[in-house]
GROMACS .gro file of C-alpha atoms in nm:
model
  185
    1LEU     CA    1  -0.455  -3.395   0.563
    2ASP     CA    2  -0.104  -3.480   0.451
    3LYS     CA    3   0.219  -3.316   0.583
    4LYS     CA    4   0.287  -3.000   0.401
    5ARG     CA    5   0.614  -2.795   0.380
    6GLU     CA    6   0.443  -2.450   0.415
    7PRO     CA    7   0.445  -2.311   0.773
    8PHE     CA    8   0.068  -2.261   0.727
    9TRP     CA    9  -0.228  -2.454   0.608
   10LEU     CA   10  -0.550  -2.339   0.444
   11LEU     CA   11  -0.858  -2.530   0.571
   12ASP     CA   12  -1.179  -2.461   0.364
   13ALA     CA   13  -1.468  -2.517   0.603
   14PRO     CA   14  -1.828  -2.511   0.464
   15ILE     CA   15  -2.085  -2.383   0.714
   16ALA     CA   16  -2.401  -2.458   0.544
   17HIS     CA   17  -2.472  -2.765   0.748
   18ASP     CA   18  -2.747  -2.720   1.013
   19ASP     CA   19  -2.507  -2.848   1.280
   20VAL     CA   20  -2.241  -2.605   1.224
   21PHE     CA   21  -2.275  -2.328   1.484
   22SER     CA   22  -1.896  -2.252   1.564
   23ILE     CA   23  -1.544  -2.243   1.413
   24GLU     CA   24  -1.479  -2.583   1.587
   25ASP     CA   25  -1.805  -2.733   1.433
   26ALA     CA   26  -1.699  -2.611   1.087
   27ILE     CA   27  -1.351  -2.768   1.125
   28SER     CA   28  -1.510  -3.112   1.262
   29ASN     CA   29  -1.767  -3.102   0.978
   30THR     CA   30  -1.481  -3.059   0.733
   31LEU     CA   31  -1.272  -3.343   0.871
   32GLY     CA   32  -1.576  -3.561   0.940
   33ILE     CA   33  -1.659  -3.919   0.826
   34PHE     CA   34  -1.768  -3.934   0.445
   35HIS     CA   35  -1.986  -4.224   0.308
   36ALA     CA   36  -1.972  -4.316  -0.060
   37SER     CA   37  -2.170  -4.592  -0.239
   38SER     CA   38  -1.967  -4.797  -0.506
   39SER     CA   39  -2.266  -4.765  -0.712
   40PRO     CA   40  -2.476  -4.471  -0.650
   41GLN     CA   41  -2.722  -4.555  -0.942
   42LEU     CA   42  -2.806  -4.892  -0.800
   43SER     CA   43  -3.025  -4.899  -0.480
   44ALA     CA   44  -3.155  -5.163  -0.246
   45SER     CA   45  -3.484  -5.118  -0.393
   46ALA     CA   46  -3.369  -5.172  -0.766
   47LEU     CA   47  -3.176  -5.479  -0.655
   48GLY     CA   48  -3.367  -5.618  -0.365
   49PRO     CA   49  -3.286  -5.605   0.003
   50GLU     CA   50  -3.034  -5.887  -0.021
   51HIS     CA   51  -2.837  -5.683  -0.269
   52VAL     CA   52  -2.747  -5.352  -0.104
   53PRO     CA   53  -2.470  -5.188  -0.289
   54PRO     CA   54  -2.144  -5.179  -0.077
   55THR     CA   55  -2.055  -4.852   0.067
   56SER     CA   56  -1.706  -4.704   0.204
   57SER     CA   57  -1.629  -4.447   0.456
   58GLN     CA   58  -1.344  -4.212   0.487
   59ARG     CA   59  -1.222  -4.005   0.785
   60GLN     CA   60  -0.976  -3.720   0.755
   61TYR     CA   61  -0.715  -3.633   1.009
   62ILE     CA   62  -0.471  -3.348   1.054
   63ASP     CA   63  -0.153  -3.547   1.055
   64VAL     CA   64   0.085  -3.288   1.187
   65THR     CA   65  -0.048  -2.960   1.324
   66PRO     CA   66   0.069  -2.663   1.148
   67PRO     CA   67   0.233  -2.348   1.319
   68ILE     CA   68  -0.025  -2.133   1.146
   69LEU     CA   69  -0.371  -2.248   1.070
   70VAL     CA   70  -0.579  -2.047   0.839
   71VAL     CA   71  -0.941  -2.138   0.822
   72SER     CA   72  -1.165  -2.012   0.539
   73VAL     CA   73  -1.537  -2.044   0.614
   74LYS     CA   74  -1.750  -2.076   0.308
   75LYS     CA   75  -2.035  -1.825   0.327
   76THR     CA   76  -2.116  -1.814  -0.035
   77LEU     CA   77  -2.414  -2.032  -0.137
   78TYR     CA   78  -2.481  -2.128  -0.495
   79GLY     CA   79  -2.846  -2.183  -0.614
   80GLN     CA   80  -3.158  -2.036  -0.775
   81GLY     CA   81  -2.921  -1.897  -1.054
   82ALA     CA   82  -2.734  -1.650  -0.810
   83LEU     CA   83  -2.483  -1.628  -0.549
   84GLU     CA   84  -2.608  -1.571  -0.196
   85LYS     CA   85  -2.425  -1.481   0.109
   86ALA     CA   86  -2.521  -1.713   0.407
   87ALA     CA   87  -2.644  -1.496   0.713
   88LYS     CA   88  -2.511  -1.752   0.953
   89GLN     CA   89  -2.287  -1.613   1.207
   90LEU     CA   90  -2.019  -1.848   1.362
   91VAL     CA   91  -1.922  -1.853   1.727
   92TYR     CA   92  -1.554  -1.813   1.768
   93THR     CA   93  -1.312  -1.681   2.034
   94SER     CA   94  -0.964  -1.553   2.052
   95HIS     CA   95  -0.852  -1.918   2.105
   96LEU     CA   96  -0.937  -2.209   1.912
   97ASN     CA   97  -1.069  -2.500   2.125
   98TRP     CA   98  -0.871  -2.784   1.964
   99ASN     CA   99  -1.064  -3.127   1.944
  100ASN     CA  100  -0.834  -3.418   1.971
  101SER     CA  101  -1.055  -3.622   1.721
  102TRP     CA  102  -0.897  -3.399   1.442
  103THR     CA  103  -0.557  -3.553   1.477
  104LEU     CA  104  -0.470  -3.910   1.433
  105PRO     CA  105  -0.531  -4.127   1.757
  106GLU     CA  106  -0.173  -4.257   1.778
  107GLN     CA  107  -0.015  -3.914   1.746
  108ASP     CA  108   0.227  -3.840   2.014
  109ALA     CA  109   0.280  -3.465   1.935
  110PRO     CA  110   0.167  -3.207   2.195
  111GLN     CA  111  -0.168  -3.063   2.155
  112PRO     CA  112  -0.163  -2.726   1.991
  113SER     CA  113  -0.266  -2.401   2.141
  114TYR     CA  114  -0.403  -2.192   1.871
  115ARG     CA  115  -0.446  -1.818   1.929
  116LEU     CA  116  -0.651  -1.595   1.689
  117VAL     CA  117  -0.429  -1.336   1.535
  118SER     CA  118  -0.615  -1.206   1.239
  119VAL     CA  119  -0.981  -1.213   1.096
  120VAL     CA  120  -1.073  -1.103   0.751
  121VAL     CA  121  -1.428  -0.979   0.727
  122HIS     CA  122  -1.680  -0.892   0.456
  123HIS     CA  123  -1.900  -0.574   0.491
  124GLY     CA  124  -2.212  -0.598   0.277
  125GLU     CA  125  -2.541  -0.792   0.260
  126GLU     CA  126  -2.473  -0.942  -0.088
  127ALA     CA  127  -2.211  -1.203  -0.188
  128VAL     CA  128  -2.102  -0.998  -0.486
  129GLU     CA  129  -2.115  -0.656  -0.325
  130GLY     CA  130  -1.933  -0.494  -0.021
  131HIS     CA  131  -1.568  -0.460   0.076
  132PHE     CA  132  -1.335  -0.635   0.306
  133SER     CA  133  -1.119  -0.534   0.610
  134THR     CA  134  -0.902  -0.710   0.852
  135LEU     CA  135  -0.903  -0.736   1.231
  136ALA     CA  136  -0.562  -0.798   1.356
  137THR     CA  137  -0.382  -0.823   1.687
  138ARG     CA  138  -0.023  -0.694   1.781
  139GLN     CA  139   0.176  -0.967   1.902
  140TYR     CA  140   0.354  -0.775   2.187
  141ASP     CA  141   0.034  -0.629   2.367
  142GLY     CA  142  -0.253  -0.830   2.219
  143GLU     CA  143  -0.440  -0.512   2.127
  144TRP     CA  144  -0.688  -0.568   1.830
  145TYR     CA  145  -0.722  -0.322   1.535
  146SER     CA  146  -0.955  -0.292   1.250
  147CYS     CA  147  -0.770  -0.212   0.924
  148ASP     CA  148  -0.955  -0.117   0.609
  149ASP     CA  149  -0.926   0.126   0.311
  150ARG     CA  150  -0.996   0.446   0.514
  151ALA     CA  151  -0.876   0.403   0.868
  152ILE     CA  152  -0.714   0.197   1.143
  153SER     CA  153  -0.897   0.182   1.481
  154ARG     CA  154  -0.874  -0.009   1.789
  155ARG     CA  155  -1.119  -0.274   1.871
  156THR     CA  156  -1.194  -0.486   2.180
  157VAL     CA  157  -1.191  -0.846   2.193
  158GLN     CA  158  -1.552  -0.858   2.226
  159GLU     CA  159  -1.603  -0.674   1.893
  160VAL     CA  160  -1.361  -0.908   1.726
  161GLU     CA  161  -1.530  -1.211   1.848
  162SER     CA  162  -1.895  -1.090   1.765
  163HIS     CA  163  -1.822  -0.971   1.404
  164GLN     CA  164  -2.079  -1.125   1.168
  165GLY     CA  165  -1.884  -1.097   0.851
  166ALA     CA  166  -1.585  -1.311   0.950
  167LEU     CA  167  -1.471  -1.519   0.655
  168LEU     CA  168  -1.109  -1.600   0.717
  169PHE     CA  169  -0.943  -1.685   1.047
  170VAL     CA  170  -0.575  -1.687   1.105
  171TYR     CA  171  -0.444  -1.881   1.416
  172VAL     CA  172  -0.086  -1.929   1.551
  173ASP     CA  173   0.021  -2.216   1.768
  174THR     CA  174   0.159  -2.055   2.075
  175ASN     CA  175   0.360  -2.369   2.152
  176VAL     CA  176   0.582  -2.304   1.843
  177ARG     CA  177   0.854  -2.025   1.895
  178LEU     CA  178   0.998  -2.009   1.546
  179VAL     CA  179   0.841  -2.062   1.208
  180ASP     CA  180   1.092  -2.135   0.917
  181ILE     CA  181   0.967  -1.977   0.597
  182THR     CA  182   1.287  -2.031   0.408
  183PRO     CA  183   1.191  -2.159   0.070
  184GLY     CA  184   1.277  -2.515   0.020
  185ALA     CA  185   1.339  -2.566   0.385
   0.00000   0.00000   0.00000
């Protein structure tokens, strides 16, 4: 992913694949290797085995790690004429386990240390019904709170890490002390 000027990045991470079990799996899958045929309508069976259409592959990397990483997991499935909410629950913890394969091999920057600071969750069984709330931590003491339309209540780390409706994860790199949000900076 190219360098961005914003202090945060939004990374869309589909979770429908069978090999995605954690937030780290979702990121790896999003940044994974993609294969594409130069002529998808032509196959080896149509041309003969000696004329296999050429393919190419593409690998995405995070060029520069952002101070704030926002990961949006895609739990909405499209099919059968309706939207469905995937029942899959991702494993995630209060710290993102950074995988060095996500960054360029020749990158000299220090490895980020991302701490979870907020989670947006969806309450409801259906993709088109329900409501949203936010789980957020206070910076100075690390206490977690659930904030919704009706109340603000304290939560434990275990309650945050086990919430089944998690859709959006906000991580802050604890190695970065100051984030410049000045427009045009």
